[in-house]
Amino acid sequence: MKNFSLSLYAFHLRNTLTELPGEVVADANILWENLVKVGESSLTFVGLKDLRSKLICYQNNIYDPKREQGRKTEWLTDSGILDLGSLPTTEGFKINANLQPFLLNDTYAVDLTLFPESPNISIDIPQLQHFKPSSLLPSHIQASLGQTLLISGEVDSTEDCDTLAEKLAIALVAGTNLNTVRSQQGELFGSHLFEYQALDPDEPDNPAKQCHILIVINNNNSQAATATLAGEAYNWLLNLLCSYHKILYIYQLARQRYREARTIYSNLENKIQKFNSLTSQNEIKLSDLKSLMGKIPTKSFDYTRCLQDLQTHHTAITTNITNYQICLEKIQTIGRVNSPQSWQDFINKDCKKWQEQIQTDINYLTPGKELFGQFVDTIRGIVETGQAESDRSLENIIQVLGIGFGGGAIASGVFTTHIDKINLPLIQKHPLYASLTLSIIATLIFIALGWLITKRK
Protein backbone atom coordinates (compact mmCIF):
# COMPACT_ATOMS: atom_id res chain seq x y z
CA MET A 1 0.00 0.00 0.00
CA LYS A 2 1.20 3.49 -0.86
CA ASN A 3 0.02 6.71 0.75
CA PHE A 4 -0.18 4.57 3.86
CA SER A 5 -1.21 5.85 7.27
CA LEU A 6 -2.17 4.26 10.58
CA SER A 7 -4.27 6.39 12.94
CA LEU A 8 -5.40 5.85 16.50
CA TYR A 9 -8.59 7.62 17.57
CA ALA A 10 -9.11 7.17 21.31
CA PHE A 11 -11.82 8.65 23.55
CA HIS A 12 -11.69 8.92 27.33
CA LEU A 13 -14.31 10.33 29.69
CA ARG A 14 -13.06 13.46 31.45
CA ASN A 15 -16.02 14.22 33.73
CA THR A 16 -19.56 13.02 34.48
CA LEU A 17 -22.68 14.46 36.11
CA THR A 18 -21.52 13.19 39.51
CA GLU A 19 -18.50 15.52 39.58
CA LEU A 20 -18.80 19.07 40.83
CA PRO A 21 -18.18 21.86 38.29
CA GLY A 22 -14.46 22.02 37.60
CA GLU A 23 -13.79 18.50 38.88
CA VAL A 24 -12.85 15.48 36.76
CA VAL A 25 -13.03 11.70 37.11
CA ALA A 26 -10.28 10.00 39.09
CA ASP A 27 -8.41 8.70 36.01
CA ALA A 28 -9.17 11.60 33.66
CA ASN A 29 -5.53 11.96 32.55
CA ILE A 30 -4.85 8.26 31.95
CA LEU A 31 -5.13 8.67 28.17
CA TRP A 32 -2.27 11.18 28.09
CA GLU A 33 -0.19 9.26 30.61
CA ASN A 34 -0.51 6.02 28.64
CA LEU A 35 0.45 7.77 25.40
CA VAL A 36 3.60 9.00 27.14
CA LYS A 37 4.31 5.42 28.27
CA VAL A 38 3.96 4.25 24.65
CA GLY A 39 6.44 6.96 23.68
CA GLU A 40 8.86 5.77 26.34
CA SER A 41 8.61 2.05 25.55
CA SER A 42 7.80 1.31 21.90
CA LEU A 43 7.01 4.28 19.65
CA THR A 44 9.90 6.34 20.99
CA PHE A 45 9.10 9.60 19.22
CA VAL A 46 10.65 12.53 21.07
CA GLY A 47 7.41 14.49 20.83
CA LEU A 48 5.38 11.62 22.29
CA LYS A 49 7.68 11.21 25.28
CA ASP A 50 7.43 14.96 25.91
CA LEU A 51 3.68 15.12 25.32
CA ARG A 52 2.89 16.54 28.76
CA SER A 53 4.89 19.68 28.01
CA LYS A 54 2.76 20.36 24.91
CA LEU A 55 -0.69 19.97 26.48
CA ILE A 56 -2.38 22.94 28.12
CA CYS A 57 -3.89 20.63 30.79
CA TYR A 58 -0.38 20.06 32.21
CA GLN A 59 1.85 22.46 34.08
CA ASN A 60 5.41 21.46 34.89
CA ASN A 61 4.47 17.90 33.84
CA ILE A 62 1.69 17.84 36.47
CA TYR A 63 -1.89 17.28 35.33
CA ASP A 64 -3.95 20.43 36.00
CA PRO A 65 -7.39 20.30 34.31
CA LYS A 66 -8.34 23.74 35.66
CA ARG A 67 -6.07 25.23 32.97
CA GLU A 68 -8.64 24.12 30.38
CA GLN A 69 -11.33 26.41 31.76
CA GLY A 70 -12.36 29.34 29.61
CA ARG A 71 -10.85 28.02 26.37
CA LYS A 72 -12.90 28.79 23.28
CA THR A 73 -11.40 25.98 21.21
CA GLU A 74 -11.50 22.19 21.45
CA TRP A 75 -7.75 21.98 20.93
CA LEU A 76 -5.64 21.10 23.95
CA THR A 77 -2.56 22.72 22.45
CA ASP A 78 -1.72 26.30 21.60
CA SER A 79 0.03 25.30 18.38
CA GLY A 80 -2.46 22.97 16.67
CA ILE A 81 -1.14 19.68 15.34
CA LEU A 82 1.89 18.34 17.20
CA ASP A 83 4.77 17.08 15.06
CA LEU A 84 6.19 14.18 17.09
CA GLY A 85 9.28 13.68 14.95
CA SER A 86 10.43 10.51 13.17
CA LEU A 87 11.80 7.05 13.88
CA PRO A 88 14.15 4.97 11.70
CA THR A 89 13.30 1.41 10.65
CA THR A 90 15.50 -1.55 9.82
CA GLU A 91 14.36 -1.33 6.18
CA GLY A 92 15.86 2.09 5.63
CA PHE A 93 12.82 4.33 5.72
CA LYS A 94 11.59 6.55 8.52
CA ILE A 95 8.20 6.73 10.17
CA ASN A 96 6.76 10.16 10.92
CA ALA A 97 4.04 10.90 13.42
CA ASN A 98 1.72 13.69 14.47
CA LEU A 99 -0.82 14.03 17.24
CA GLN A 100 -4.00 16.06 17.65
CA PRO A 101 -5.46 16.31 21.19
CA PHE A 102 -8.99 17.60 21.81
CA LEU A 103 -11.54 18.18 24.53
CA LEU A 104 -14.97 17.34 23.08
CA ASN A 105 -17.40 18.55 25.76
CA ASP A 106 -16.88 15.97 28.55
CA THR A 107 -14.48 13.75 26.60
CA TYR A 108 -10.75 13.74 25.86
CA ALA A 109 -10.06 12.71 22.25
CA VAL A 110 -6.77 12.03 20.53
CA ASP A 111 -5.72 11.38 16.94
CA LEU A 112 -2.25 9.81 16.74
CA THR A 113 -1.27 9.23 13.10
CA LEU A 114 1.79 7.34 11.83
CA PHE A 115 2.95 7.39 8.19
CA PRO A 116 6.12 6.70 6.14
CA GLU A 117 8.36 9.67 5.38
CA SER A 118 7.42 9.37 1.69
CA PRO A 119 3.94 8.54 0.36
CA ASN A 120 5.58 6.43 -2.36
CA ILE A 121 6.99 3.94 0.13
CA SER A 122 5.01 0.71 -0.13
CA ILE A 123 3.83 -0.79 3.16
CA ASP A 124 2.85 -4.45 3.07
CA ILE A 125 1.85 -6.81 5.87
CA PRO A 126 5.44 -7.45 7.13
CA GLN A 127 6.26 -3.70 7.13
CA LEU A 128 3.14 -2.99 9.24
CA GLN A 129 4.94 -4.25 12.35
CA HIS A 130 7.42 -1.36 12.07
CA PHE A 131 4.52 0.84 13.20
CA LYS A 132 4.17 -1.19 16.43
CA PRO A 133 0.38 -1.53 16.16
CA SER A 134 0.19 -3.70 19.30
CA SER A 135 1.23 -0.68 21.38
CA LEU A 136 -1.88 1.16 20.14
CA LEU A 137 -4.36 -1.48 21.32
CA PRO A 138 -6.76 -1.08 24.29
CA SER A 139 -4.50 -2.92 26.75
CA HIS A 140 -1.98 -0.07 26.42
CA ILE A 141 -4.22 2.95 25.72
CA GLN A 142 -7.03 2.13 28.20
CA ALA A 143 -9.45 4.71 26.83
CA SER A 144 -12.65 4.39 28.88
CA LEU A 145 -15.03 5.08 25.98
CA GLY A 146 -13.16 3.00 23.43
CA GLN A 147 -10.94 3.47 20.40
CA THR A 148 -10.72 3.10 16.62
CA LEU A 149 -7.69 2.12 14.56
CA LEU A 150 -7.85 3.41 10.99
CA ILE A 151 -5.60 2.17 8.18
CA SER A 152 -5.70 4.09 4.93
CA GLY A 153 -3.79 3.48 1.71
CA GLU A 154 -3.73 3.07 -2.06
CA VAL A 155 -3.26 -0.15 -4.08
CA ASP A 156 -3.30 -1.20 -7.73
CA SER A 157 -6.63 -1.85 -9.37
CA THR A 158 -5.73 -5.56 -9.61
CA GLU A 159 -5.36 -5.92 -5.82
CA ASP A 160 -7.87 -8.12 -3.99
CA CYS A 161 -9.01 -5.52 -1.43
CA ASP A 162 -11.11 -7.98 0.58
CA THR A 163 -8.17 -10.31 1.20
CA LEU A 164 -5.79 -7.44 1.92
CA ALA A 165 -8.18 -5.90 4.46
CA GLU A 166 -8.54 -9.24 6.22
CA LYS A 167 -4.77 -9.67 6.47
CA LEU A 168 -4.31 -6.11 7.75
CA ALA A 169 -6.97 -6.54 10.44
CA ILE A 170 -5.38 -9.78 11.65
CA ALA A 171 -1.88 -8.23 11.59
CA LEU A 172 -3.04 -5.29 13.73
CA VAL A 173 -3.88 -7.56 16.67
CA ALA A 174 -1.21 -10.22 16.09
CA GLY A 175 0.19 -11.61 19.32
CA THR A 176 -2.79 -10.53 21.43
CA ASN A 177 -5.91 -12.30 22.68
CA LEU A 178 -8.19 -10.11 20.55
CA ASN A 179 -10.30 -11.84 17.92
CA THR A 180 -11.14 -9.86 14.77
CA VAL A 181 -14.61 -10.12 13.27
CA ARG A 182 -15.64 -8.29 10.11
CA SER A 183 -18.86 -6.43 10.76
CA GLN A 184 -19.51 -4.47 7.55
CA GLN A 185 -18.04 -3.19 4.34
CA GLY A 186 -18.96 -0.35 2.00
CA GLU A 187 -17.54 2.80 0.46
CA LEU A 188 -16.25 6.06 1.92
CA PHE A 189 -15.23 9.02 -0.25
CA GLY A 190 -14.73 6.77 -3.27
CA SER A 191 -12.63 4.16 -1.45
CA HIS A 192 -13.45 0.71 -0.14
CA LEU A 193 -14.27 0.66 3.56
CA PHE A 194 -13.91 -2.48 5.68
CA GLU A 195 -15.05 -2.44 9.28
CA TYR A 196 -13.97 -4.89 11.99
CA GLN A 197 -14.40 -5.41 15.71
CA ALA A 198 -11.47 -6.89 17.61
CA LEU A 199 -13.10 -8.42 20.69
CA ASP A 200 -11.65 -9.48 24.01
CA PRO A 201 -12.93 -13.07 24.57
CA ASP A 202 -13.06 -12.48 28.33
CA GLU A 203 -15.16 -9.31 28.03
CA PRO A 204 -16.69 -9.26 24.54
CA ASP A 205 -19.35 -6.71 25.51
CA ASN A 206 -16.96 -4.22 27.09
CA PRO A 207 -16.25 -1.45 24.54
CA ALA A 208 -13.20 -0.30 26.50
CA LYS A 209 -11.58 -3.72 25.95
CA GLN A 210 -12.36 -4.03 22.23
CA CYS A 211 -10.84 -2.28 19.25
CA HIS A 212 -12.91 -0.84 16.43
CA ILE A 213 -10.96 -1.17 13.15
CA LEU A 214 -11.57 0.75 9.91
CA ILE A 215 -9.58 -0.07 6.78
CA VAL A 216 -9.93 2.33 3.84
CA ILE A 217 -8.39 1.10 0.57
CA ASN A 218 -8.37 3.06 -2.68
CA ASN A 219 -7.80 1.03 -5.86
CA ASN A 220 -8.97 3.47 -8.51
CA ASN A 221 -6.06 5.98 -8.51
CA SER A 222 -8.16 8.66 -6.80
CA GLN A 223 -6.38 8.68 -3.47
CA ALA A 224 -5.84 12.43 -3.69
CA ALA A 225 -9.56 13.05 -4.04
CA THR A 226 -10.29 10.70 -1.13
CA ALA A 227 -7.73 12.47 1.05
CA THR A 228 -9.19 15.88 0.18
CA LEU A 229 -12.72 14.86 1.10
CA ALA A 230 -11.51 13.16 4.27
CA GLY A 231 -9.72 16.36 5.24
CA GLU A 232 -12.85 18.44 4.72
CA ALA A 233 -14.90 16.00 6.79
CA TYR A 234 -12.25 15.49 9.48
CA ASN A 235 -14.07 17.20 12.36
CA TRP A 236 -17.33 15.45 11.54
CA LEU A 237 -15.59 12.07 11.30
CA LEU A 238 -13.89 12.64 14.66
CA ASN A 239 -17.17 13.60 16.33
CA LEU A 240 -19.00 10.71 14.65
CA LEU A 241 -16.48 8.24 16.09
CA CYS A 242 -16.78 9.91 19.49
CA SER A 243 -20.59 9.57 19.42
CA TYR A 244 -20.26 5.98 18.20
CA HIS A 245 -18.08 4.96 21.13
CA LYS A 246 -20.23 6.89 23.61
CA ILE A 247 -23.34 5.06 22.43
CA LEU A 248 -21.67 1.68 22.96
CA TYR A 249 -20.34 2.79 26.35
CA ILE A 250 -23.68 4.15 27.56
CA TYR A 251 -25.57 1.04 26.50
CA GLN A 252 -23.09 -1.15 28.36
CA LEU A 253 -23.57 0.97 31.51
CA ALA A 254 -27.35 0.75 31.11
CA ARG A 255 -27.28 -3.04 30.88
CA GLN A 256 -25.05 -3.23 33.93
CA ARG A 257 -27.39 -1.03 35.99
CA TYR A 258 -30.38 -3.08 34.84
CA ARG A 259 -28.73 -6.27 36.05
CA GLU A 260 -27.95 -4.63 39.39
CA ALA A 261 -31.57 -3.49 39.74
CA ARG A 262 -32.82 -7.00 38.95
CA THR A 263 -30.54 -8.42 41.66
CA ILE A 264 -31.93 -5.93 44.20
CA TYR A 265 -35.49 -6.74 43.12
CA SER A 266 -34.82 -10.46 43.54
CA ASN A 267 -33.57 -9.71 47.05
CA LEU A 268 -36.85 -7.87 47.73
CA GLU A 269 -38.85 -10.90 46.58
CA ASN A 270 -36.96 -13.05 49.07
CA LYS A 271 -37.75 -10.61 51.85
CA ILE A 272 -41.44 -10.62 50.90
CA GLN A 273 -41.47 -14.41 51.20
CA LYS A 274 -39.77 -14.15 54.60
CA PHE A 275 -42.36 -11.55 55.64
CA ASN A 276 -45.21 -13.85 54.60
CA SER A 277 -43.61 -16.64 56.61
CA LEU A 278 -43.36 -14.42 59.71
CA THR A 279 -46.95 -13.14 59.48
CA SER A 280 -48.31 -16.66 59.07
CA GLN A 281 -47.08 -17.61 62.53
CA ASN A 282 -49.47 -17.51 65.50
CA GLU A 283 -47.31 -14.99 67.32
CA ILE A 284 -45.37 -12.42 65.33
CA LYS A 285 -42.05 -11.39 66.81
CA LEU A 286 -41.69 -7.65 66.47
CA SER A 287 -37.90 -7.99 66.66
CA ASP A 288 -37.91 -10.11 63.49
CA LEU A 289 -40.05 -7.58 61.64
CA LYS A 290 -37.90 -4.68 62.81
CA SER A 291 -34.78 -6.52 61.63
CA LEU A 292 -36.41 -7.14 58.26
CA MET A 293 -37.54 -3.54 57.90
CA GLY A 294 -34.10 -2.20 58.82
CA LYS A 295 -32.52 -3.70 55.71
CA ILE A 296 -35.08 -2.51 53.16
CA PRO A 297 -34.51 1.29 53.02
CA THR A 298 -30.89 0.84 51.91
CA LYS A 299 -31.91 -1.59 49.18
CA SER A 300 -34.74 0.72 48.18
CA PHE A 301 -32.27 3.60 47.83
CA ASP A 302 -29.93 1.46 45.69
CA TYR A 303 -32.86 0.40 43.52
CA THR A 304 -33.98 4.01 43.05
CA ARG A 305 -30.45 5.01 42.03
CA CYS A 306 -30.34 2.22 39.45
CA LEU A 307 -33.63 3.43 38.02
CA GLN A 308 -32.45 7.04 38.02
CA ASP A 309 -29.20 6.07 36.26
CA LEU A 310 -31.16 4.20 33.61
CA GLN A 311 -33.21 7.32 32.94
CA THR A 312 -29.98 9.34 32.69
CA HIS A 313 -28.49 6.77 30.29
CA HIS A 314 -31.63 6.94 28.13
CA THR A 315 -31.26 10.71 27.85
CA ALA A 316 -27.53 10.41 27.12
CA ILE A 317 -27.90 7.74 24.44
CA THR A 318 -30.68 9.73 22.77
CA THR A 319 -28.45 12.81 22.69
CA ASN A 320 -25.52 10.91 21.20
CA ILE A 321 -27.72 9.22 18.61
CA THR A 322 -28.81 12.68 17.51
CA ASN A 323 -25.19 13.87 17.37
CA TYR A 324 -24.20 10.79 15.35
CA GLN A 325 -27.02 11.44 12.89
CA ILE A 326 -25.95 15.08 12.44
CA CYS A 327 -22.34 14.05 11.78
CA LEU A 328 -23.47 11.42 9.30
CA GLU A 329 -25.55 13.93 7.36
CA LYS A 330 -22.63 16.39 7.23
CA ILE A 331 -20.29 13.67 5.94
CA GLN A 332 -22.81 12.78 3.24
CA THR A 333 -23.02 16.42 2.20
CA ILE A 334 -19.23 16.78 1.96
CA GLY A 335 -18.78 13.48 0.14
CA ARG A 336 -21.72 14.22 -2.14
CA VAL A 337 -22.61 10.53 -1.91
CA ASN A 338 -24.37 8.33 0.58
CA SER A 339 -22.38 7.42 3.67
CA PRO A 340 -21.54 3.73 4.27
CA GLN A 341 -24.71 1.67 4.63
CA SER A 342 -23.34 0.10 7.82
CA TRP A 343 -23.23 3.54 9.44
CA GLN A 344 -26.85 4.13 8.48
CA ASP A 345 -27.80 0.69 9.80
CA PHE A 346 -26.08 1.47 13.07
CA ILE A 347 -28.47 4.39 13.56
CA ASN A 348 -31.62 2.82 12.17
CA LYS A 349 -31.25 -0.65 13.68
CA ASP A 350 -28.75 -0.96 16.51
CA CYS A 351 -29.25 2.44 18.15
CA LYS A 352 -33.03 2.27 17.87
CA LYS A 353 -33.05 -1.20 19.41
CA TRP A 354 -30.78 -0.16 22.29
CA GLN A 355 -32.74 3.01 22.95
CA GLU A 356 -35.99 1.05 23.11
CA GLN A 357 -34.37 -1.59 25.31
CA ILE A 358 -33.35 0.98 27.93
CA GLN A 359 -36.86 2.45 27.93
CA THR A 360 -38.33 -1.04 28.30
CA ASP A 361 -36.02 -1.68 31.26
CA ILE A 362 -37.18 1.57 32.87
CA ASN A 363 -40.85 0.65 32.35
CA TYR A 364 -40.26 -2.82 33.73
CA LEU A 365 -38.45 -1.65 36.87
CA THR A 366 -40.58 1.39 37.76
CA PRO A 367 -43.37 -0.58 39.55
CA GLY A 368 -40.71 -2.15 41.79
CA LYS A 369 -39.95 1.28 43.25
CA GLU A 370 -43.57 1.55 44.48
CA LEU A 371 -43.45 -2.02 45.80
CA PHE A 372 -40.46 -1.13 47.99
CA GLY A 373 -42.42 1.76 49.53
CA GLN A 374 -45.57 -0.29 50.06
CA PHE A 375 -43.58 -3.13 51.63
CA VAL A 376 -41.90 -0.79 54.12
CA ASP A 377 -45.24 0.87 54.96
CA THR A 378 -46.88 -2.53 55.54
CA ILE A 379 -44.17 -3.74 57.90
CA ARG A 380 -44.08 -0.39 59.68
CA GLY A 381 -47.85 -0.52 60.19
CA ILE A 382 -47.70 -4.00 61.73
CA VAL A 383 -44.73 -3.06 63.92
CA GLU A 384 -46.38 0.15 65.11
CA THR A 385 -49.66 -1.67 65.85
CA GLY A 386 -47.86 -4.43 67.74
CA GLN A 387 -45.77 -1.89 69.58
CA ALA A 388 -48.87 0.09 70.54
CA GLU A 389 -50.56 -3.04 71.88
CA SER A 390 -47.42 -3.92 73.78
CA ASP A 391 -47.26 -0.40 75.21
CA ARG A 392 -50.93 -0.52 76.27
CA SER A 393 -50.40 -3.89 77.95
CA LEU A 394 -47.40 -2.51 79.80
CA GLU A 395 -49.41 0.57 80.78
CA ASN A 396 -52.21 -1.62 82.16
CA ILE A 397 -49.77 -3.65 84.19
CA ILE A 398 -48.26 -0.49 85.60
CA GLN A 399 -51.74 0.83 86.49
CA VAL A 400 -52.73 -2.45 88.19
CA LEU A 401 -49.51 -2.61 90.17
CA GLY A 402 -49.82 1.08 90.99
CA ILE A 403 -53.33 0.61 92.38
CA GLY A 404 -52.30 -2.56 94.21
CA PHE A 405 -49.13 -1.24 95.82
CA GLY A 406 -50.68 2.18 96.47
CA GLY A 407 -53.71 0.65 98.14
CA GLY A 408 -51.53 -1.85 99.95
CA ALA A 409 -49.32 0.93 101.29
CA ILE A 410 -52.32 2.83 102.61
CA ALA A 411 -53.73 -0.31 104.20
CA SER A 412 -50.35 -1.13 105.70
CA GLY A 413 -50.28 2.28 107.35
CA VAL A 414 -53.75 1.82 108.77
CA PHE A 415 -52.94 -1.68 110.06
CA THR A 416 -49.73 -0.54 111.68
CA THR A 417 -51.43 2.34 113.45
CA HIS A 418 -54.41 0.36 114.74
CA ILE A 419 -52.99 -3.16 115.13
CA ASP A 420 -53.11 -2.89 118.91
CA LYS A 421 -56.88 -2.34 118.80
CA ILE A 422 -57.53 -5.71 117.19
CA ASN A 423 -58.41 -7.96 120.16
CA LEU A 424 -57.19 -11.31 118.86
CA PRO A 425 -54.64 -13.36 120.82
CA LEU A 426 -52.64 -14.37 117.71
CA ILE A 427 -52.38 -10.81 116.46
CA GLN A 428 -51.53 -9.43 119.88
CA LYS A 429 -48.81 -12.06 120.26
CA HIS A 430 -47.22 -11.37 116.82
CA PRO A 431 -48.28 -7.81 115.79
CA LEU A 432 -45.47 -7.34 113.24
CA TYR A 433 -46.20 -10.50 111.28
CA ALA A 434 -49.91 -9.86 111.52
CA SER A 435 -49.50 -6.34 110.11
CA LEU A 436 -47.33 -7.65 107.26
CA THR A 437 -49.80 -10.40 106.42
CA LEU A 438 -52.77 -8.06 106.40
CA SER A 439 -50.83 -5.60 104.18
CA ILE A 440 -50.06 -8.35 101.66
CA ILE A 441 -53.69 -9.45 101.59
CA ALA A 442 -54.80 -5.83 101.12
CA THR A 443 -52.27 -5.34 98.29
CA LEU A 444 -53.56 -8.44 96.49
CA ILE A 445 -57.13 -7.22 96.87
CA PHE A 446 -56.24 -3.81 95.44
CA ILE A 447 -54.33 -5.47 92.52
CA ALA A 448 -57.44 -7.51 91.75
CA LEU A 449 -59.52 -4.33 91.94
CA GLY A 450 -57.10 -2.53 89.60
CA TRP A 451 -57.23 -5.40 87.11
CA LEU A 452 -61.05 -5.21 87.07
CA ILE A 453 -60.93 -1.45 86.48
CA THR A 454 -58.46 -1.72 83.53
CA LYS A 455 -60.38 -4.65 82.14
CA ARG A 456 -63.57 -2.55 82.04
CA LYS A 457 -61.68 0.24 80.24
Steps between C-alpha positions, in 0.01 A plus 500: 500500500620849414382822661480286811397628841404341831290713736387446856181677607448455874229648724513527878238641736625813676204576728146380575188644663616373840802733507470855625562779246872516431567148628594198288482122535775330698687370192424790265864536389568130440472541122786751492708308752468176303596675176815623674571142613465383138748771403742381766475128421419426135421797275789706634420826323655793685176696476297213646730459799475875563125516441421642844700814425287568190155461657331797664349269767851443642723740687856400581406144395222494763142444386294815567156487331405844635727649231243389241231729638397793285651368176295577191650219293490121524875479448711412802808662350584858415675400178251267329632171367803366686788374286642210703809450286615183322637154571735292282415144395720204417386522136650842445196724509377722780161518665356843575228574750268779605246534777182703541354525854147629562245558772157416355257621768552242779740278305873499426569397139829432328605435141847343480598442136806311373616505136817431295724797424406470131152417367664289228641251749302177474382350829402134491400264780859436626582875500188571711680374811748789472210720613465297823121466473481283814604802708189684376252236618260540797726316746752785467276802430219418748258758363180468705262569210687292245722547197522463122803402294484629143725376219490692175691439178506459123547178298496395135167435336590129476537464879249280683386760756290254701794267562738787572261654754464166676877457525546856628234457769659176621850655494384794714416273794767234442640361823202608711188323625272719287289327237416698185153474350397683184178686565435696179647628179408784266642815346629826646602796283550275198710239682418155631418495870536186712386504860608255771457448872793352690337347808645394832372141556487559876290817470347505151234755597739749658571777245805615696662158445422469128652675202293644218695467172439692176699418187465740206654377173502696175557297182383744235791751500290768671678502833554875478128562465427265791756677718354841413147398592621330817679820597187708448295256707765449769318671788174325418674162476670557836172596667317211332752253644470667840119466493533141378718398793285693748189317382667162553633611839166636621311189394748281686452712815122478460507121477723481805266720706201295385665181621578664834138614535375149421728358771361749754144419392567128542625575851172684568300197385689285749421744778131499405497121530670526840241760604215270396660221701525722810141628477364148459623405846261510797716752682694757301832603648536874466879466519499288183286753315715790617812316382337438163387860464844634592658350189244619245557880486862455389398257227217731400747788465734286286207394283388861453853600398511221242171621357618861500825403324304313235295812433823702475649243260186517284537877472873470427463233232222699333723808492793310351280331241391846390862619486599192298218565254607864455861397434387237252292751306792746487734228371248411230479864396879536476545170318206574272411131523324280749699409809584131560183294536637343819511844662138559404405156632672578827261792549185343361537153651750469783450840664122483472498153654727604788304817566175304516662236720602757762149647500353151537731436796384825661133408448559153638681617814287804589221303679766343724576843646138527623512143632799589719304789654185295553699216657668734749166666584336160558771379736509835678123487551515152654797594719335821619172318574680224689709754684190698596331187634814412690516852643133488606553163668800638685299808598220281638744297703651816641152632589401172670822484698469869582149453639603183683817632661345842565197347667718250681721778634200690632359186659838418650507841665153454642581150629821614662330788677202302629642148539488527878123555489435163339412275797622165370755295696700399189526856375585638842772237538659569156394856397781547245427184304129564524541852359717369215253225416203734498694746278577225248137390493389862453753549217371190320143622538589841357691334208189296423292818519742680266487213251118519496512876441747473205308207361181710490689779320 
